[in-house]
PDB file of C-alpha atoms in Angstrom:
ATOM      1  CA  UNK A  77     123.259 255.643  77.848  1.00 85.00           C
ATOM      2  CA  UNK A  78     124.704 253.417  80.537  1.00 83.00           C
ATOM      3  CA  UNK A  79     127.926 251.605  79.769  1.00 90.00           C
ATOM      4  CA  UNK A  80     128.309 247.823  80.085  1.00 91.00           C
ATOM      5  CA  UNK A  81     129.319 248.012  83.744  1.00 89.00           C
ATOM      6  CA  UNK A  82     126.234 250.101  84.616  1.00 88.00           C
ATOM      7  CA  UNK A  83     123.955 247.744  82.682  1.00 89.00           C
ATOM      8  CA  UNK A  84     125.434 244.768  84.527  1.00 89.00           C
ATOM      9  CA  UNK A  85     124.904 246.544  87.860  1.00 89.00           C
ATOM     10  CA  UNK A  86     121.305 247.457  87.003  1.00 88.00           C
ATOM     11  CA  UNK A  87     120.433 243.912  85.938  1.00 89.00           C
ATOM     12  CA  UNK A  88     121.640 242.557  89.306  1.00 91.00           C
ATOM     13  CA  UNK A  89     119.311 244.789  91.345  1.00 91.00           C
ATOM     14  CA  UNK A  90     116.610 243.028  93.386  1.00 90.00           C
ATOM     15  CA  UNK A  91     114.288 246.017  92.834  1.00 88.00           C
ATOM     16  CA  UNK A  92     114.382 249.569  91.447  1.00 83.00           C
ATOM     17  CA  UNK A  93     113.991 251.453  94.742  1.00 80.00           C
ATOM     18  CA  UNK A  94     116.318 254.405  95.235  1.00 80.00           C
ATOM     19  CA  UNK A  95     117.947 252.836  98.312  1.00 81.00           C
ATOM     20  CA  UNK A  96     118.711 249.653  96.393  1.00 86.00           C
ATOM     21  CA  UNK A  97     120.256 251.517  93.465  1.00 88.00           C
ATOM     22  CA  UNK A  98     122.369 253.813  95.660  1.00 88.00           C
ATOM     23  CA  UNK A  99     123.565 250.940  97.871  1.00 88.00           C
ATOM     24  CA  UNK A 100     124.591 248.975  94.792  1.00 91.00           C
ATOM     25  CA  UNK A 101     126.487 251.974  93.440  1.00 90.00           C
ATOM     26  CA  UNK A 102     128.194 252.456  96.797  1.00 91.00           C
ATOM     27  CA  UNK A 103     129.251 248.801  96.781  1.00 92.00           C
ATOM     28  CA  UNK A 104     130.610 249.200  93.248  1.00 92.00           C
ATOM     29  CA  UNK A 105     132.692 252.172  94.407  1.00 92.00           C
ATOM     30  CA  UNK A 106     133.867 250.221  97.463  1.00 94.00           C
ATOM     31  CA  UNK A 107     134.976 247.388  95.155  1.00 93.00           C
ATOM     32  CA  UNK A 108     137.283 249.980  93.586  1.00 93.00           C
ATOM     33  CA  UNK A 109     138.587 251.120  96.992  1.00 96.00           C
ATOM     34  CA  UNK A 110     136.423 254.228  97.214  1.00 95.00           C
ATOM     35  CA  UNK A 111     134.456 254.537 100.447  1.00 92.00           C
ATOM     36  CA  UNK A 112     131.479 256.886 100.569  1.00 91.00           C
ATOM     37  CA  UNK A 113     131.053 258.795 103.822  1.00 89.00           C
ATOM     38  CA  UNK A 114     127.684 259.630 105.352  1.00 86.00           C
ATOM     39  CA  UNK A 115     126.342 262.883 103.984  1.00 83.00           C
ATOM     40  CA  UNK A 116     126.074 264.049 107.598  1.00 85.00           C
ATOM     41  CA  UNK A 117     129.821 263.790 108.209  1.00 88.00           C
ATOM     42  CA  UNK A 118     130.285 267.548 108.364  1.00 90.00           C
ATOM     43  CA  UNK A 119     126.733 268.372 109.423  1.00 90.00           C
ATOM     44  CA  UNK A 120     126.354 266.425 112.672  1.00 88.00           C
ATOM     45  CA  UNK A 121     126.080 269.717 114.599  1.00 92.00           C
ATOM     46  CA  UNK A 122     122.761 270.229 112.747  1.00 94.00           C
ATOM     47  CA  UNK A 123     121.373 266.900 113.976  1.00 93.00           C
ATOM     48  CA  UNK A 124     119.938 267.633 117.434  1.00 94.00           C
ATOM     49  CA  UNK A 125     120.068 265.069 120.229  1.00 93.00           C
ATOM     50  CA  UNK A 126     116.986 263.895 122.088  1.00 94.00           C
ATOM     51  CA  UNK A 127     115.202 266.456 124.182  1.00 92.00           C
ATOM     52  CA  UNK A 128     112.973 269.492 124.056  1.00 92.00           C
ATOM     53  CA  UNK A 129     114.124 272.193 121.617  1.00 91.00           C
ATOM     54  CA  UNK A 130     111.429 274.772 122.319  1.00 91.00           C
ATOM     55  CA  UNK A 131     110.367 276.718 125.384  1.00 93.00           C
ATOM     56  CA  UNK A 132     107.152 274.737 125.707  1.00 93.00           C
ATOM     57  CA  UNK A 133     107.055 271.017 126.338  1.00 94.00           C
ATOM     58  CA  UNK A 134     104.331 268.961 124.651  1.00 95.00           C
ATOM     59  CA  UNK A 135     101.072 268.641 126.552  1.00 96.00           C
ATOM     60  CA  UNK A 136      99.921 265.204 127.685  1.00 97.00           C
ATOM     61  CA  UNK A 137      97.578 264.959 124.668  1.00 96.00           C
ATOM     62  CA  UNK A 138     100.363 266.036 122.302  1.00 97.00           C
ATOM     63  CA  UNK A 139     102.727 263.437 123.800  1.00 97.00           C
ATOM     64  CA  UNK A 140     100.082 260.765 123.204  1.00 98.00           C
ATOM     65  CA  UNK A 141      99.698 261.917 119.587  1.00 98.00           C
ATOM     66  CA  UNK A 142     103.477 261.931 119.148  1.00 98.00           C
ATOM     67  CA  UNK A 143     103.812 258.379 120.494  1.00 98.00           C
ATOM     68  CA  UNK A 144     100.969 257.196 118.267  1.00 98.00           C
ATOM     69  CA  UNK A 145     102.383 259.020 115.231  1.00 98.00           C
ATOM     70  CA  UNK A 146     105.871 257.698 115.916  1.00 97.00           C
ATOM     71  CA  UNK A 147     104.715 254.097 115.582  1.00 97.00           C
ATOM     72  CA  UNK A 148     102.835 254.871 112.372  1.00 97.00           C
ATOM     73  CA  UNK A 149     105.721 256.856 110.863  1.00 97.00           C
ATOM     74  CA  UNK A 150     108.183 254.067 111.639  1.00 96.00           C
ATOM     75  CA  UNK A 151     105.851 251.540 110.005  1.00 95.00           C
ATOM     76  CA  UNK A 152     105.348 253.508 106.773  1.00 94.00           C
ATOM     77  CA  UNK A 153     109.019 254.449 106.558  1.00 92.00           C
ATOM     78  CA  UNK A 154     109.855 250.743 106.728  1.00 89.00           C
ATOM     79  CA  UNK A 155     107.914 250.317 103.493  1.00 89.00           C
ATOM     80  CA  UNK A 156     109.757 253.316 101.986  1.00 84.00           C
ATOM     81  CA  UNK A 157     106.475 255.179 101.514  1.00 88.00           C
ATOM     82  CA  UNK A 158     107.415 258.347 103.370  1.00 90.00           C
ATOM     83  CA  UNK A 159     108.932 259.425 106.645  1.00 94.00           C
ATOM     84  CA  UNK A 160     106.291 261.706 108.131  1.00 97.00           C
ATOM     85  CA  UNK A 161     102.756 261.525 109.409  1.00 98.00           C
ATOM     86  CA  UNK A 162     100.381 264.207 110.607  1.00 98.00           C
ATOM     87  CA  UNK A 163      98.392 263.289 113.693  1.00 98.00           C
ATOM     88  CA  UNK A 164      95.431 264.743 115.578  1.00 97.00           C
ATOM     89  CA  UNK A 165      93.632 263.113 118.501  1.00 97.00           C
ATOM     90  CA  UNK A 166      95.462 259.813 117.968  1.00 97.00           C
ATOM     91  CA  UNK A 167      94.288 259.573 114.374  1.00 97.00           C
ATOM     92  CA  UNK A 168      96.534 259.712 111.332  1.00 98.00           C
ATOM     93  CA  UNK A 169      95.319 262.657 109.242  1.00 98.00           C
ATOM     94  CA  UNK A 170      97.929 262.403 106.476  1.00 98.00           C
ATOM     95  CA  UNK A 171     100.801 260.158 105.464  1.00 97.00           C
ATOM     96  CA  UNK A 172     103.726 261.591 103.553  1.00 96.00           C
ATOM     97  CA  UNK A 173     104.403 260.089 100.156  1.00 91.00           C
ATOM     98  CA  UNK A 174     106.052 261.459  97.036  1.00 88.00           C
ATOM     99  CA  UNK A 175     104.680 264.997  97.557  1.00 92.00           C
ATOM    100  CA  UNK A 176     106.980 265.738 100.505  1.00 92.00           C
ATOM    101  CA  UNK A 177     106.552 266.936 104.061  1.00 95.00           C
ATOM    102  CA  UNK A 178     105.206 270.449 103.451  1.00 97.00           C
ATOM    103  CA  UNK A 179     102.497 269.275 101.045  1.00 97.00           C
ATOM    104  CA  UNK A 180     101.518 266.576 103.559  1.00 97.00           C
ATOM    105  CA  UNK A 181     101.108 269.193 106.288  1.00 98.00           C
ATOM    106  CA  UNK A 182      98.972 271.406 104.036  1.00 97.00           C
ATOM    107  CA  UNK A 183      96.813 268.469 102.957  1.00 97.00           C
ATOM    108  CA  UNK A 184      96.233 267.490 106.596  1.00 97.00           C
ATOM    109  CA  UNK A 185      95.353 271.063 107.602  1.00 96.00           C
ATOM    110  CA  UNK A 186      92.895 271.388 104.719  1.00 95.00           C
ATOM    111  CA  UNK A 187      91.218 268.139 105.745  1.00 95.00           C
ATOM    112  CA  UNK A 188      90.925 269.198 109.397  1.00 95.00           C
ATOM    113  CA  UNK A 189      89.620 272.635 108.442  1.00 92.00           C
ATOM    114  CA  UNK A 190      87.060 271.122 106.076  1.00 91.00           C
ATOM    115  CA  UNK A 191      85.592 269.289 109.059  1.00 88.00           C
ATOM    116  CA  UNK A 192      84.973 272.584 110.902  1.00 77.00           C
ATOM    117  CA  UNK A 193      82.216 274.416 109.031  1.00 69.00           C
ATOM    118  CA  UNK A 194      81.836 276.912 111.931  1.00 71.00           C
ATOM    119  CA  UNK A 195      84.748 278.995 110.680  1.00 58.00           C
ATOM    120  CA  UNK A 196      83.143 281.338 108.167  1.00 55.00           C
ATOM    121  CA  UNK A 197      85.593 284.213 108.664  1.00 52.00           C
ATOM    122  CA  UNK A 198      88.281 282.560 106.569  1.00 52.00           C
ATOM    123  CA  UNK A 199      90.735 282.958 109.475  1.00 53.00           C
ATOM    124  CA  UNK A 200      93.443 280.350 109.838  1.00 66.00           C
ATOM    125  CA  UNK A 201      92.421 278.808 113.150  1.00 78.00           C
ATOM    126  CA  UNK A 202      94.527 276.301 115.015  1.00 87.00           C
ATOM    127  CA  UNK A 203      94.104 272.809 113.651  1.00 94.00           C
ATOM    128  CA  UNK A 204      96.089 271.256 116.514  1.00 95.00           C
ATOM    129  CA  UNK A 205      97.821 268.914 114.096  1.00 98.00           C
ATOM    130  CA  UNK A 206     101.177 267.399 114.991  1.00 98.00           C
ATOM    131  CA  UNK A 207     103.939 266.453 112.582  1.00 98.00           C
ATOM    132  CA  UNK A 208     106.043 263.379 113.341  1.00 98.00           C
ATOM    133  CA  UNK A 209     109.111 262.766 111.151  1.00 97.00           C
ATOM    134  CA  UNK A 210     111.409 259.749 111.474  1.00 96.00           C
ATOM    135  CA  UNK A 211     114.285 258.028 109.740  1.00 94.00           C
ATOM    136  CA  UNK A 212     113.691 254.766 107.923  1.00 91.00           C
ATOM    137  CA  UNK A 213     114.559 251.676 109.997  1.00 88.00           C
ATOM    138  CA  UNK A 214     117.615 251.023 107.816  1.00 83.00           C
ATOM    139  CA  UNK A 215     118.294 254.627 106.761  1.00 85.00           C
ATOM    140  CA  UNK A 216     121.551 254.836 104.803  1.00 85.00           C
ATOM    141  CA  UNK A 217     122.952 258.134 106.026  1.00 83.00           C
ATOM    142  CA  UNK A 218     125.446 258.177 103.156  1.00 84.00           C
ATOM    143  CA  UNK A 219     122.664 259.223 100.784  1.00 82.00           C
ATOM    144  CA  UNK A 220     119.508 260.217 102.548  1.00 82.00           C
ATOM    145  CA  UNK A 221     118.847 262.024 105.803  1.00 88.00           C
ATOM    146  CA  UNK A 222     115.483 263.306 106.993  1.00 91.00           C
ATOM    147  CA  UNK A 223     115.527 267.122 106.851  1.00 92.00           C
ATOM    148  CA  UNK A 224     113.527 269.842 108.544  1.00 94.00           C
ATOM    149  CA  UNK A 225     114.008 273.443 107.575  1.00 93.00           C
ATOM    150  CA  UNK A 226     112.569 276.824 108.389  1.00 94.00           C
ATOM    151  CA  UNK A 227     110.108 276.411 105.519  1.00 96.00           C
ATOM    152  CA  UNK A 228     108.621 273.290 107.070  1.00 96.00           C
ATOM    153  CA  UNK A 229     108.343 274.975 110.469  1.00 95.00           C
ATOM    154  CA  UNK A 230     106.582 277.917 108.843  1.00 96.00           C
ATOM    155  CA  UNK A 231     104.262 275.582 106.927  1.00 97.00           C
ATOM    156  CA  UNK A 232     103.348 273.764 110.153  1.00 97.00           C
ATOM    157  CA  UNK A 233     102.712 277.101 111.884  1.00 95.00           C
ATOM    158  CA  UNK A 234     100.568 278.397 109.001  1.00 95.00           C
ATOM    159  CA  UNK A 235      98.674 275.103 109.043  1.00 97.00           C
ATOM    160  CA  UNK A 236      97.751 275.614 112.700  1.00 96.00           C
ATOM    161  CA  UNK A 237     100.024 272.871 113.978  1.00 97.00           C
ATOM    162  CA  UNK A 238     100.989 272.791 117.626  1.00 96.00           C
ATOM    163  CA  UNK A 239     103.891 270.358 117.839  1.00 97.00           C
ATOM    164  CA  UNK A 240     106.658 268.715 115.872  1.00 97.00           C
ATOM    165  CA  UNK A 241     108.567 265.571 116.784  1.00 97.00           C
ATOM    166  CA  UNK A 242     111.493 264.155 114.852  1.00 97.00           C
ATOM    167  CA  UNK A 243     114.088 261.467 115.287  1.00 95.00           C
ATOM    168  CA  UNK A 244     117.035 262.676 117.337  1.00 94.00           C
ATOM    169  CA  UNK A 245     120.551 262.346 115.911  1.00 92.00           C
ATOM    170  CA  UNK A 246     119.123 261.283 112.534  1.00 92.00           C
ATOM    171  CA  UNK A 247     117.395 264.451 111.305  1.00 93.00           C
ATOM    172  CA  UNK A 248     119.083 267.508 109.851  1.00 92.00           C
ATOM    173  CA  UNK A 249     117.517 270.693 111.166  1.00 93.00           C
ATOM    174  CA  UNK A 250     118.320 273.844 109.212  1.00 90.00           C
TER     175      UNK A 250
END
């Protein structure tokens, strides 16, 4: 059970979102002279700068999808819904929510594949989906950093994706 100090802190919260709770806790620590460092302090070498990280640059159509997806991802992340969208032909196929990035990719691929009844072989054809992952507009890097790992790259590959875009200097890439 929370002690009196925790109860007092919880009753002062404007809402029960994770960011609000963690920021309030950080302020409580700061009031005691304890400063919390960004969780990326010793991981900045895993946060790539802007630029192409693969051998192949995005095609013109992929760049258009990335730009479109970027705007959508920034909008939904501002509402703290999720930080990723899956795009195809300048249409949002899936929006990340509580299920996480990998499940969002798989859901998008299943939807795209369901629209192609010609594939009767069961082969995993290219879906040409694109994943766009961003940081929230006011991302508190002390607690939460967008992350991409090998598992997500493999999921995107298995889903028939062709491109991935993420926010430079604000995304951990393992």
